[in-house]
mmCIF file of N, CA and C in Angstrom:
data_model
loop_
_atom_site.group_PDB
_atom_site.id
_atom_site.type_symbol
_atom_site.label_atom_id
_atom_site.label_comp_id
_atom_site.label_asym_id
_atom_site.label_seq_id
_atom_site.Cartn_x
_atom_site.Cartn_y
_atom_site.Cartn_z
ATOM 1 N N UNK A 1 -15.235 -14.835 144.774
ATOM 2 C CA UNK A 1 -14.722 -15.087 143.444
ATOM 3 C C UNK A 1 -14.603 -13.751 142.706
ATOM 4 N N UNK A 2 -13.654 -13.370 141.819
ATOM 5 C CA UNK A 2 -13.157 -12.260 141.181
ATOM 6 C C UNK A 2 -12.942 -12.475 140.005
ATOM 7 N N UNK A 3 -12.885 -12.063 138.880
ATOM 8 C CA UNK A 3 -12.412 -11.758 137.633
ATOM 9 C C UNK A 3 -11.860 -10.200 137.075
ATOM 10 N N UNK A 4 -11.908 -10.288 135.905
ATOM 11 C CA UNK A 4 -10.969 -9.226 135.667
ATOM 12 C C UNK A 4 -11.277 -8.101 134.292
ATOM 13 N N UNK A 5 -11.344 -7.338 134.605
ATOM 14 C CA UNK A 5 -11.744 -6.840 133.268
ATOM 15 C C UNK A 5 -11.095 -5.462 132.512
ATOM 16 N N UNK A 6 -10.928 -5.476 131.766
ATOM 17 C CA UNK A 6 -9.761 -4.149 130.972
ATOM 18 C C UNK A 6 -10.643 -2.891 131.095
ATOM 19 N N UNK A 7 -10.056 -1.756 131.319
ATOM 20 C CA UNK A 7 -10.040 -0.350 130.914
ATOM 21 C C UNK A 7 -10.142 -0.411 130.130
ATOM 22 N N UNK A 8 -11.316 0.579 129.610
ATOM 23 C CA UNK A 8 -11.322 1.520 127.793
ATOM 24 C C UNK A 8 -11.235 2.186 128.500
ATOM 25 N N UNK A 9 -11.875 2.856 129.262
ATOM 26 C CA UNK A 9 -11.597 4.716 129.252
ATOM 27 C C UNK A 9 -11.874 5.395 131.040
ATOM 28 N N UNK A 10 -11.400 6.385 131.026
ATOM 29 C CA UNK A 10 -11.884 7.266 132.533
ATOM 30 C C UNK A 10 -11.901 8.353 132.011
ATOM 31 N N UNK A 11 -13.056 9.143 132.349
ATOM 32 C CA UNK A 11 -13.429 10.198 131.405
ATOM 33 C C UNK A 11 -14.699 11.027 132.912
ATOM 34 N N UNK A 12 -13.442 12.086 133.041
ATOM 35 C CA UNK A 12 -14.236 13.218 134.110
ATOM 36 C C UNK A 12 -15.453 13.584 133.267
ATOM 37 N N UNK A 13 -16.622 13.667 134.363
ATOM 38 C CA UNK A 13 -18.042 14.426 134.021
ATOM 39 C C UNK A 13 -18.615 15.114 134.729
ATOM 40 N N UNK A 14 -17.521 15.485 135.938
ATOM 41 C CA UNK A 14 -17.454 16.808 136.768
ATOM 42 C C UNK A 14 -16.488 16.835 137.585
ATOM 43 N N UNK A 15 -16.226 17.549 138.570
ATOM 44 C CA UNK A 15 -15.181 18.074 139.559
ATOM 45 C C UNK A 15 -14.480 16.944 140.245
ATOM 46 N N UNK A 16 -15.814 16.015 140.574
ATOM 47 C CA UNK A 16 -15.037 14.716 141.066
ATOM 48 C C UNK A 16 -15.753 13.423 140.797
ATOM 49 N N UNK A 17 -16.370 13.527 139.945
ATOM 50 C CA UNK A 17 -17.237 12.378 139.436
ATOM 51 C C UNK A 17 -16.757 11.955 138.010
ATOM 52 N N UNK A 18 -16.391 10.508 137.868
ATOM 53 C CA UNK A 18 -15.932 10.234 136.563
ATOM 54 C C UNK A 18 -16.614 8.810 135.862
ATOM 55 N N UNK A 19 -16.595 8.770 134.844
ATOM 56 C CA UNK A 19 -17.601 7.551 134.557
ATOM 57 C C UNK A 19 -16.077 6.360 133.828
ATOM 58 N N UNK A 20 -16.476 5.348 134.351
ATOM 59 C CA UNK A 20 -15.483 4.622 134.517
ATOM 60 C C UNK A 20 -15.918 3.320 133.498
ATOM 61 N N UNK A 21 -15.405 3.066 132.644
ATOM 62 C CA UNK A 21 -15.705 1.915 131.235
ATOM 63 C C UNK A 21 -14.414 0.941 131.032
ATOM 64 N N UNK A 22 -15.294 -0.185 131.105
ATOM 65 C CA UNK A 22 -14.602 -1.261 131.146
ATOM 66 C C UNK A 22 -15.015 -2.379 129.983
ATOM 67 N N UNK A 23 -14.098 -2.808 129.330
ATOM 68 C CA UNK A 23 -14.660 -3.975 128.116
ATOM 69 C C UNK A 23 -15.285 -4.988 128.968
ATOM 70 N N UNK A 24 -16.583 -5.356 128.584
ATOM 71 C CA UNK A 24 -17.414 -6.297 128.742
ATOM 72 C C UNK A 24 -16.842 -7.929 128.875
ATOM 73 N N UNK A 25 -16.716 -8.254 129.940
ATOM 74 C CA UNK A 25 -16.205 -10.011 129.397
ATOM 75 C C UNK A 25 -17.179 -10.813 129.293
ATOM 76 N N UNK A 26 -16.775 -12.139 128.690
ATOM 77 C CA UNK A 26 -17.841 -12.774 127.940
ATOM 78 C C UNK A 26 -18.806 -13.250 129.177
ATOM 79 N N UNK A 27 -18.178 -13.568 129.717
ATOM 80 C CA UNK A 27 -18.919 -14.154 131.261
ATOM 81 C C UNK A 27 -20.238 -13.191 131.936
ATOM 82 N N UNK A 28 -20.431 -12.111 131.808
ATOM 83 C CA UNK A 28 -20.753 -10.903 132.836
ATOM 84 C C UNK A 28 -22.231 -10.826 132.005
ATOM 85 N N UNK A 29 -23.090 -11.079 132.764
ATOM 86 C CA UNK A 29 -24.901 -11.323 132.234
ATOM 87 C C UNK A 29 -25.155 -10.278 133.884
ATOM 88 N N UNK A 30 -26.227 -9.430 133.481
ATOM 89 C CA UNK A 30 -26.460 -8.588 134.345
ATOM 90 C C UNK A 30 -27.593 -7.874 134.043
ATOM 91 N N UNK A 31 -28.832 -7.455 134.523
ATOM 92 C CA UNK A 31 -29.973 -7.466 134.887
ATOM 93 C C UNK A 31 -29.934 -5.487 135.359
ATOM 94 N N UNK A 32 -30.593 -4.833 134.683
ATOM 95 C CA UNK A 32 -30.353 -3.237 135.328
ATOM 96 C C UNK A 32 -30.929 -3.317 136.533
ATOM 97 N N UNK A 33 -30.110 -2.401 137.361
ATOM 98 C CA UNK A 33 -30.141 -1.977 138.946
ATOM 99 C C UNK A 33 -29.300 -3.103 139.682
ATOM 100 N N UNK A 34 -28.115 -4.070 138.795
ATOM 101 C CA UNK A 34 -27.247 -4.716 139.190
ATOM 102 C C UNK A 34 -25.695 -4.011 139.911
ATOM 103 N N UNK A 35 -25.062 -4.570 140.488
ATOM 104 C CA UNK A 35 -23.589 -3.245 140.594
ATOM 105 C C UNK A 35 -22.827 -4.663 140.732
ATOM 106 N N UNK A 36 -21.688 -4.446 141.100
ATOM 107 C CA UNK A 36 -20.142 -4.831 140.945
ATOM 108 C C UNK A 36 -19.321 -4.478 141.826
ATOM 109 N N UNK A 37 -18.825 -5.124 142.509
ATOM 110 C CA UNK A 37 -18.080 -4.750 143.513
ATOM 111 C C UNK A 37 -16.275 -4.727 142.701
ATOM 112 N N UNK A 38 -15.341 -3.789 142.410
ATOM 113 C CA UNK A 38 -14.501 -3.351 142.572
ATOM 114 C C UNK A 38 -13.405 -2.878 143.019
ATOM 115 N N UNK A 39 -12.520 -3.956 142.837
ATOM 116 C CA UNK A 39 -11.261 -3.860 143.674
ATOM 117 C C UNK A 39 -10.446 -3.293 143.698
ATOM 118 N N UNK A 40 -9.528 -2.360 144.835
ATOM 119 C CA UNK A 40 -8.686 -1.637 144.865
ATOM 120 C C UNK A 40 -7.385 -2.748 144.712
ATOM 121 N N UNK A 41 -6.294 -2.076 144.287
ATOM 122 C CA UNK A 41 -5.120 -2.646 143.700
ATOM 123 C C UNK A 41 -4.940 -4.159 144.642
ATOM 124 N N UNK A 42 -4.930 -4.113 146.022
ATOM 125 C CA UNK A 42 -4.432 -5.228 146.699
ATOM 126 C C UNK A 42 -5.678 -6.128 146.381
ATOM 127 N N UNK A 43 -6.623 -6.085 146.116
ATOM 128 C CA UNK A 43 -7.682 -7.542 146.028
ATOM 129 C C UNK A 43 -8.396 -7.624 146.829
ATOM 130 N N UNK A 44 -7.861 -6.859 148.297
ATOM 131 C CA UNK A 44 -9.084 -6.963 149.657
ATOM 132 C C UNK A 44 -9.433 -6.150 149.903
ATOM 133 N N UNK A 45 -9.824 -4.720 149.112
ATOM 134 C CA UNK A 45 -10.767 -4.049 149.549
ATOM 135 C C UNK A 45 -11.482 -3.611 148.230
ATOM 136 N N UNK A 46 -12.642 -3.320 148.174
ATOM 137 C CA UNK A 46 -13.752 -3.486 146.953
ATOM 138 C C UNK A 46 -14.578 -2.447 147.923
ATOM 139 N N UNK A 47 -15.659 -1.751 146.722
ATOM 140 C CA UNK A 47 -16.635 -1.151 146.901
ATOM 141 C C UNK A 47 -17.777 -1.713 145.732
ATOM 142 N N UNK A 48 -18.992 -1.525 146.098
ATOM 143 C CA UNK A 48 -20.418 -1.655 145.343
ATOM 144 C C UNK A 48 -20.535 -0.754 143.674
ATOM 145 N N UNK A 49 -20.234 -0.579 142.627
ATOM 146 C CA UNK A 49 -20.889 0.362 141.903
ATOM 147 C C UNK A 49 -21.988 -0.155 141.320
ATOM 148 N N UNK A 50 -22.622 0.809 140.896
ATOM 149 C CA UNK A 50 -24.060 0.287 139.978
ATOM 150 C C UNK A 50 -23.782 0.736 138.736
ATOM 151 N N UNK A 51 -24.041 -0.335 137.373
ATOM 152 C CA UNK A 51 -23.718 -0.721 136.266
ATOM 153 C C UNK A 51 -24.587 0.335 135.973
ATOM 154 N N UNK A 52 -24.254 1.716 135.146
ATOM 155 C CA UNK A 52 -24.638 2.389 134.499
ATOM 156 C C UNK A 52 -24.956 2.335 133.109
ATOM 157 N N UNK A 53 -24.791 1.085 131.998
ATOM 158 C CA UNK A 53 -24.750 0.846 130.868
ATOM 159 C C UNK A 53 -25.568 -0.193 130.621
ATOM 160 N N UNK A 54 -26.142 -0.408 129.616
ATOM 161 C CA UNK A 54 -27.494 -1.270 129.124
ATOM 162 C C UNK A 54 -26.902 -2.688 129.275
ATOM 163 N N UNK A 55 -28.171 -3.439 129.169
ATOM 164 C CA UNK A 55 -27.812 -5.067 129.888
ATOM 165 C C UNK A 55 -27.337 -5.369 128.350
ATOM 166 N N UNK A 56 -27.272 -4.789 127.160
ATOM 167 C CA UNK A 56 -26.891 -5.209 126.010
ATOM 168 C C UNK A 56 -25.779 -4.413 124.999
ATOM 169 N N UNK A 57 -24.811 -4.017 126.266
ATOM 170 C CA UNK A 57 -23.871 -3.020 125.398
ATOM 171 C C UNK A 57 -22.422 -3.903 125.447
ATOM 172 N N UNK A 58 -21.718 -3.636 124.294
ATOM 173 C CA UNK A 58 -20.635 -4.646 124.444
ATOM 174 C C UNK A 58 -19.273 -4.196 126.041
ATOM 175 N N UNK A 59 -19.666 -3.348 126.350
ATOM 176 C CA UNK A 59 -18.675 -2.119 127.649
ATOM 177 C C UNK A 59 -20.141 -2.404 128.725
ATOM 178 N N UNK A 60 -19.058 -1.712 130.004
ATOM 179 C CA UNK A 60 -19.536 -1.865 131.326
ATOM 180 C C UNK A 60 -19.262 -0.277 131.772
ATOM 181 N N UNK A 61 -20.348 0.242 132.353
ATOM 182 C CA UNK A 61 -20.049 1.918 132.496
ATOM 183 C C UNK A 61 -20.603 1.718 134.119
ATOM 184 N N UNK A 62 -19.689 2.902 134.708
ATOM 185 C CA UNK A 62 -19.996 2.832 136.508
ATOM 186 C C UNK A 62 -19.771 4.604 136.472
ATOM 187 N N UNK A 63 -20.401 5.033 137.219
ATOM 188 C CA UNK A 63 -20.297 6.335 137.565
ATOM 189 C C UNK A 63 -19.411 6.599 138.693
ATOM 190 N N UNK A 64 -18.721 6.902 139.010
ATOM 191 C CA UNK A 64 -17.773 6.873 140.704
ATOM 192 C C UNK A 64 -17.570 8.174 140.984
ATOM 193 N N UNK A 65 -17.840 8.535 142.158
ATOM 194 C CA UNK A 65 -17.519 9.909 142.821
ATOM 195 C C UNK A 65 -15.894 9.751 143.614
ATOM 196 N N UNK A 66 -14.744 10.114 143.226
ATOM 197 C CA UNK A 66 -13.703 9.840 143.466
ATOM 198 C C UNK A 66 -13.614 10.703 145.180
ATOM 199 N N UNK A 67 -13.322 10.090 146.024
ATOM 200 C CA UNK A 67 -13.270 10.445 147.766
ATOM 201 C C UNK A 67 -11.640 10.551 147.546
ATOM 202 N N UNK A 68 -11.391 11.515 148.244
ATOM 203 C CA UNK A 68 -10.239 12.139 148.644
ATOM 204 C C UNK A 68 -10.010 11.040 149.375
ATOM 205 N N UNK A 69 -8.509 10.395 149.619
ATOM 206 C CA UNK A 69 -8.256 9.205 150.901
ATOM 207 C C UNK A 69 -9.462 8.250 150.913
ATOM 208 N N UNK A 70 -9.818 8.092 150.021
ATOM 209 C CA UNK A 70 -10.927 6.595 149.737
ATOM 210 C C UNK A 70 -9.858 5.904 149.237
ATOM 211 N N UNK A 71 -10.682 4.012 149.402
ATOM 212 C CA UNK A 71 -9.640 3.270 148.962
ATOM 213 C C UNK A 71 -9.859 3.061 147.951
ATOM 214 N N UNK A 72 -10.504 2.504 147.399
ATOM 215 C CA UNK A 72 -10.818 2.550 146.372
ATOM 216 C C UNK A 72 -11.404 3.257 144.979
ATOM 217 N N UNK A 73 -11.877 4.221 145.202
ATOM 218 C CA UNK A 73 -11.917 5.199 144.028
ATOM 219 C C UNK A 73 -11.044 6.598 143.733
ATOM 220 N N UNK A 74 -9.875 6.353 144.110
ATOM 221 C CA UNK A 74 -9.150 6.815 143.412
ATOM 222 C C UNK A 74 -7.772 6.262 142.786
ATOM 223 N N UNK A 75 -7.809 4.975 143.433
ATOM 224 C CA UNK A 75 -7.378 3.926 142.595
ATOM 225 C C UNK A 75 -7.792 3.651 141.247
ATOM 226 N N UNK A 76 -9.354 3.787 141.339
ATOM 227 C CA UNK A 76 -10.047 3.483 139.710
ATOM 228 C C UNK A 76 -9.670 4.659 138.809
ATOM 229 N N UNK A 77 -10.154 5.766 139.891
ATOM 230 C CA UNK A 77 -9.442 7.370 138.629
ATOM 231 C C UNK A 77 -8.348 7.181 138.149
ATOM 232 N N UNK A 78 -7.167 6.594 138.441
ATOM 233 C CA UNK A 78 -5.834 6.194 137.934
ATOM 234 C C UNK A 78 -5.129 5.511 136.962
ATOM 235 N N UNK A 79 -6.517 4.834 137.149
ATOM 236 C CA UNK A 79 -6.387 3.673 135.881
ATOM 237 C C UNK A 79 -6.253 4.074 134.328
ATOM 238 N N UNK A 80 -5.784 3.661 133.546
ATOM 239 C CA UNK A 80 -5.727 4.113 132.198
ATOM 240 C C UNK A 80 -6.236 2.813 131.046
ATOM 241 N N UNK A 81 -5.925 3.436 130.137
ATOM 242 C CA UNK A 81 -6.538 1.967 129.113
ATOM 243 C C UNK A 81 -5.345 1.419 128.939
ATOM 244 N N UNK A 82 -6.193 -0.134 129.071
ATOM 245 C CA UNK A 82 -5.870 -1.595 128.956
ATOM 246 C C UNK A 82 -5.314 -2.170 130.322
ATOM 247 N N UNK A 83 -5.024 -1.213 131.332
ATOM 248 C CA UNK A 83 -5.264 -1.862 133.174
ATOM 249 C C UNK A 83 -6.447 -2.762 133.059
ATOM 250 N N UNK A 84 -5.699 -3.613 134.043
ATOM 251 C CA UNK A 84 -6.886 -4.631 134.268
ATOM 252 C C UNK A 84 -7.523 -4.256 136.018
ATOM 253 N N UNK A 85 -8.763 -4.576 136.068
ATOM 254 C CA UNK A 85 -9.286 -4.507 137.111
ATOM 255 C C UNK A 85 -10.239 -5.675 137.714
ATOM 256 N N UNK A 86 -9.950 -5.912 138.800
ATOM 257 C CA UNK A 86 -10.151 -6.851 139.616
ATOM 258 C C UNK A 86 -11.497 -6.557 139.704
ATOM 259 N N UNK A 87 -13.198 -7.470 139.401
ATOM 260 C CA UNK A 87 -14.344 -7.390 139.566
ATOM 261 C C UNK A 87 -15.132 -8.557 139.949
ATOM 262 N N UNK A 88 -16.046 -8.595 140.398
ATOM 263 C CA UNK A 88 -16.677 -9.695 141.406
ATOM 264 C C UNK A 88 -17.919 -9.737 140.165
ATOM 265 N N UNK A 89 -18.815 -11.220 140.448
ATOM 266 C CA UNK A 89 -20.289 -11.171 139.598
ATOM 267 C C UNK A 89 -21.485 -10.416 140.282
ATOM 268 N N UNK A 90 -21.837 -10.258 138.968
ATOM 269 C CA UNK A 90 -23.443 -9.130 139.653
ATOM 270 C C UNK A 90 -24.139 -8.947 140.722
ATOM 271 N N UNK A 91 -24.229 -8.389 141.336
ATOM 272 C CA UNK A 91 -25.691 -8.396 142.535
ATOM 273 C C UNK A 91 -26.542 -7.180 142.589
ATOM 274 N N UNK A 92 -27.605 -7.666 143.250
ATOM 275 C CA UNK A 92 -28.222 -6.485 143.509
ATOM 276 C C UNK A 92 -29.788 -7.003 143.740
ATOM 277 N N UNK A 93 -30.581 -5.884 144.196
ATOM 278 C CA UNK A 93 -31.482 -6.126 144.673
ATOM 279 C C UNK A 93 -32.487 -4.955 143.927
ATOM 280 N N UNK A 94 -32.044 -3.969 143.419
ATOM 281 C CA UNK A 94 -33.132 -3.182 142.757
ATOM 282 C C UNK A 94 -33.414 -3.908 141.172
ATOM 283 N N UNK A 95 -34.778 -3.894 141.239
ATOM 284 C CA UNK A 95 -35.150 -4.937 140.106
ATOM 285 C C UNK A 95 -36.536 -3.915 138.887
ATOM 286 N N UNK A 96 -36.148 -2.853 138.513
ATOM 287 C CA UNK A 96 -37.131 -1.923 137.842
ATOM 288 C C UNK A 96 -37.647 -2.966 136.506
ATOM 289 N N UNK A 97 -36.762 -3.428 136.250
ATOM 290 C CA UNK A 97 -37.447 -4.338 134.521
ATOM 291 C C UNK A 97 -38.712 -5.277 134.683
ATOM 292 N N UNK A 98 -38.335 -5.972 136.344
ATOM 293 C CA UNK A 98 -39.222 -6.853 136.532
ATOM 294 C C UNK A 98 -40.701 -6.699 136.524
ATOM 295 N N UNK A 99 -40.785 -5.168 137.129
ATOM 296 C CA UNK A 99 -42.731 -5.049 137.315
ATOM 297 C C UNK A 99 -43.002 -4.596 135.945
ATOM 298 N N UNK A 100 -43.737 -5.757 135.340
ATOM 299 C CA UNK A 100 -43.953 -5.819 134.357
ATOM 300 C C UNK A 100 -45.301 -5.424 134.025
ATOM 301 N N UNK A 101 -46.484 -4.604 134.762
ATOM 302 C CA UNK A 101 -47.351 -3.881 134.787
ATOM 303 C C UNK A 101 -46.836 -2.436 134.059
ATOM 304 N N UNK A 102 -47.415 -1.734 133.630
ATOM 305 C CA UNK A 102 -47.220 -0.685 132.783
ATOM 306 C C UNK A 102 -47.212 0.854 133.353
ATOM 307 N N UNK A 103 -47.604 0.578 134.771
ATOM 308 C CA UNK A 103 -47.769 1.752 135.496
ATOM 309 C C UNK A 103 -46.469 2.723 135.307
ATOM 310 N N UNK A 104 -46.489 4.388 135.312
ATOM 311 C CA UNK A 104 -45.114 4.896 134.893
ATOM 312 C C UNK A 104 -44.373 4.648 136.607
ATOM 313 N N UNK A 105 -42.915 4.772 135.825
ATOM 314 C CA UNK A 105 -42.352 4.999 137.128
ATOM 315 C C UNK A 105 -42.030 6.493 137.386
ATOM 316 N N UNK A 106 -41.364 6.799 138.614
ATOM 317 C CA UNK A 106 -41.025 7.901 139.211
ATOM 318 C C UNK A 106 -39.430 7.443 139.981
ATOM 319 N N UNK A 107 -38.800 8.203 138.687
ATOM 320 C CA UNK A 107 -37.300 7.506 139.544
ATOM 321 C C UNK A 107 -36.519 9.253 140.257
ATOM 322 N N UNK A 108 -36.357 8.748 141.085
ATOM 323 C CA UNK A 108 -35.305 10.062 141.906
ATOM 324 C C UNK A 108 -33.888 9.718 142.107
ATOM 325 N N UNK A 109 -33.116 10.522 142.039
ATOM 326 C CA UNK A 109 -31.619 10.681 142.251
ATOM 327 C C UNK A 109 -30.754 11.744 142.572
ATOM 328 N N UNK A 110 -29.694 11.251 142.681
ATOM 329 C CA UNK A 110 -28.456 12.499 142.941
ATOM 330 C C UNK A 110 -27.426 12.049 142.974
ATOM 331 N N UNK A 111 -26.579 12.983 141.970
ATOM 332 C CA UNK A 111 -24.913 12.238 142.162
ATOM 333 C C UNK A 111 -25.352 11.006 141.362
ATOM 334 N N UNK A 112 -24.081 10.169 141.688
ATOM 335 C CA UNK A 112 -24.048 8.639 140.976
ATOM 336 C C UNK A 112 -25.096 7.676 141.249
ATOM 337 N N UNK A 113 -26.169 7.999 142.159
ATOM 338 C CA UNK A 113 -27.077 7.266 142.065
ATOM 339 C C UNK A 113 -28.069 7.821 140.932
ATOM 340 N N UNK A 114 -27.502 7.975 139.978
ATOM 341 C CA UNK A 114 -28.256 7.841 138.691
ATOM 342 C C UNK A 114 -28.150 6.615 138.077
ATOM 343 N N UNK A 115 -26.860 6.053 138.386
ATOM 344 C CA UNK A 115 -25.982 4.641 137.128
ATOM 345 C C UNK A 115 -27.315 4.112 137.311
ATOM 346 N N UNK A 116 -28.278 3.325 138.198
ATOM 347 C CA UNK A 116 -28.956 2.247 137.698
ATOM 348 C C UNK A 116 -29.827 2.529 137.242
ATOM 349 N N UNK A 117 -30.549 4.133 137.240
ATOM 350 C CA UNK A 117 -31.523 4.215 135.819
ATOM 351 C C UNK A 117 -31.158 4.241 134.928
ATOM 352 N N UNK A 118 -29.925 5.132 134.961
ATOM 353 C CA UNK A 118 -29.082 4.810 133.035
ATOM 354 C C UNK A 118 -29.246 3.389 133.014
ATOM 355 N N UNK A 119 -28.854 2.351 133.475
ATOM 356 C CA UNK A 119 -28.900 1.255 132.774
ATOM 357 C C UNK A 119 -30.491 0.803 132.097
ATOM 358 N N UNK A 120 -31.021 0.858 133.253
ATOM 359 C CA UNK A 120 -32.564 0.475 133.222
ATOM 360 C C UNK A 120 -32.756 1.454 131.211
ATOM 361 N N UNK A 121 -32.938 2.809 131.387
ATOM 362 C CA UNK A 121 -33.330 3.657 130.505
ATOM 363 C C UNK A 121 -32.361 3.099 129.363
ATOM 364 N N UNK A 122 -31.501 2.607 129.229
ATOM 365 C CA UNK A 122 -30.314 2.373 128.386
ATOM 366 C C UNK A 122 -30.897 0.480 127.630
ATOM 367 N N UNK A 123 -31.573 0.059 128.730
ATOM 368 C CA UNK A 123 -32.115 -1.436 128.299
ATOM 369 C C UNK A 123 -33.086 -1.270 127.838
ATOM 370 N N UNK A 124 -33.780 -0.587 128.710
ATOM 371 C CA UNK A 124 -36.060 -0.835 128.296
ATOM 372 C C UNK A 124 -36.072 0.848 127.870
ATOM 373 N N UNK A 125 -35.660 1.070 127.008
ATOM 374 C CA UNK A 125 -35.747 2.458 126.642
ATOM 375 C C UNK A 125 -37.659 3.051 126.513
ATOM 376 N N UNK A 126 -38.302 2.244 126.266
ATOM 377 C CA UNK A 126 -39.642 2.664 125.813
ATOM 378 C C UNK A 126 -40.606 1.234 126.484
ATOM 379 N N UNK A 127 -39.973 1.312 127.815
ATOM 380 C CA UNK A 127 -40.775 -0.137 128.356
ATOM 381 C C UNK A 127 -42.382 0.768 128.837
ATOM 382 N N UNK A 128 -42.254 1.905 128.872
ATOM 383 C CA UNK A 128 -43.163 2.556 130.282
ATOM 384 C C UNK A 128 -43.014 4.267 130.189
ATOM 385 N N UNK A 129 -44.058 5.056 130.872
ATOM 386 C CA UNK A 129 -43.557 6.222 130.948
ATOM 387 C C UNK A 129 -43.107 6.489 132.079
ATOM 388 N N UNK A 130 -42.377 7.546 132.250
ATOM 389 C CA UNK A 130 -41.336 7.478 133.698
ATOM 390 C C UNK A 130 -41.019 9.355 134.076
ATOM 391 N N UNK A 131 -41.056 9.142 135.073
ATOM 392 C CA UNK A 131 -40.105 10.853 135.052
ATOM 393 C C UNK A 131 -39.356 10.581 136.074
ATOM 394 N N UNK A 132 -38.048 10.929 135.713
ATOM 395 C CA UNK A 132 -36.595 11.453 136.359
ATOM 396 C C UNK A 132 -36.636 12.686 137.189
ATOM 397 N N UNK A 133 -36.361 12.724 138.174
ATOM 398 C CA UNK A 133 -36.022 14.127 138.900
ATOM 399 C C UNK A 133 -34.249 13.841 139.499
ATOM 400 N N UNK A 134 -33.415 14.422 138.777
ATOM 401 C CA UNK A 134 -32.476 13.856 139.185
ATOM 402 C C UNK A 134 -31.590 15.697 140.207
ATOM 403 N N UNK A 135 -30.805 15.618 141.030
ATOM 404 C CA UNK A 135 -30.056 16.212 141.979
ATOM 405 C C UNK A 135 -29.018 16.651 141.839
ATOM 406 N N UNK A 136 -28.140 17.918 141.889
ATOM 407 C CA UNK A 136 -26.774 17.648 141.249
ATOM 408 C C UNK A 136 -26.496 18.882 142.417
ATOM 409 N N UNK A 137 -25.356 18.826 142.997
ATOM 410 C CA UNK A 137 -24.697 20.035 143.751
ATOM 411 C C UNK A 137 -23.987 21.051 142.806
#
């Protein structure tokens, strides 16, 4: 099952990484460390992103590293505002909100595997103490 959701913006945040925002539809309830699978123009091929934006923002933010001859993300770089884009409902399996013990976390990253702490940090801003070590080439 697919739905659809509009472009606000594509907005480079390095050489080949762009953060990709989409208006929120009313339907779309999502849990941080959730992603979205994303469809390239024909409908049958999709990739995973992880929802970089708080479970309570009216927009949907994805980080994408645009691949040279990928199918799909550079289809998304292309996009402009008010394109619609083909999106599937939530999944995922990383669940940081849930341990609801107070212990800090220790989140690591690199590249776009940052989006699902932004979300997390973007929802429970002051759930816990935490340190980031994040990676960048």
């Amino acid at each position: 099952m697919t739905e659809e959701a509009v472009v606000r913006q594509v907005r480079y945040v390095g050489p080949q990484v762009f953060e990709l925002t989409l208006e929120r539809p009313a339907w779309l309830r999502f849990v941080p460390g959730d992603c979205l699978a994303l469809f390239a123009e024909n409908g049958r091929v999709s990739r995973p992103y992880s929802i970089a934006s708080g479970a309570h923002e009216g927009e949907v933010r994805f980080l994408v590293r645009c691949l040279p001859g990928g199918e799909v993300s550079p289809y998304l770089a292309s996009r402009t505002p008010g394109d619609r884009v083909a999106v599937s409902p939530p999944f995922g399996w990383f669940r940081p909100g849930e341990h609801r013990d107070k212990r800090p976390f220790v989140f690591v990253a690199t590249g776009t595997g940052m989006a699902p702490f932004f979300s997390f940090l973007r929802t429970e801003p002051e759930s816990r103490p935490l340190a980031c070590y994040y990676g960048v080439r």
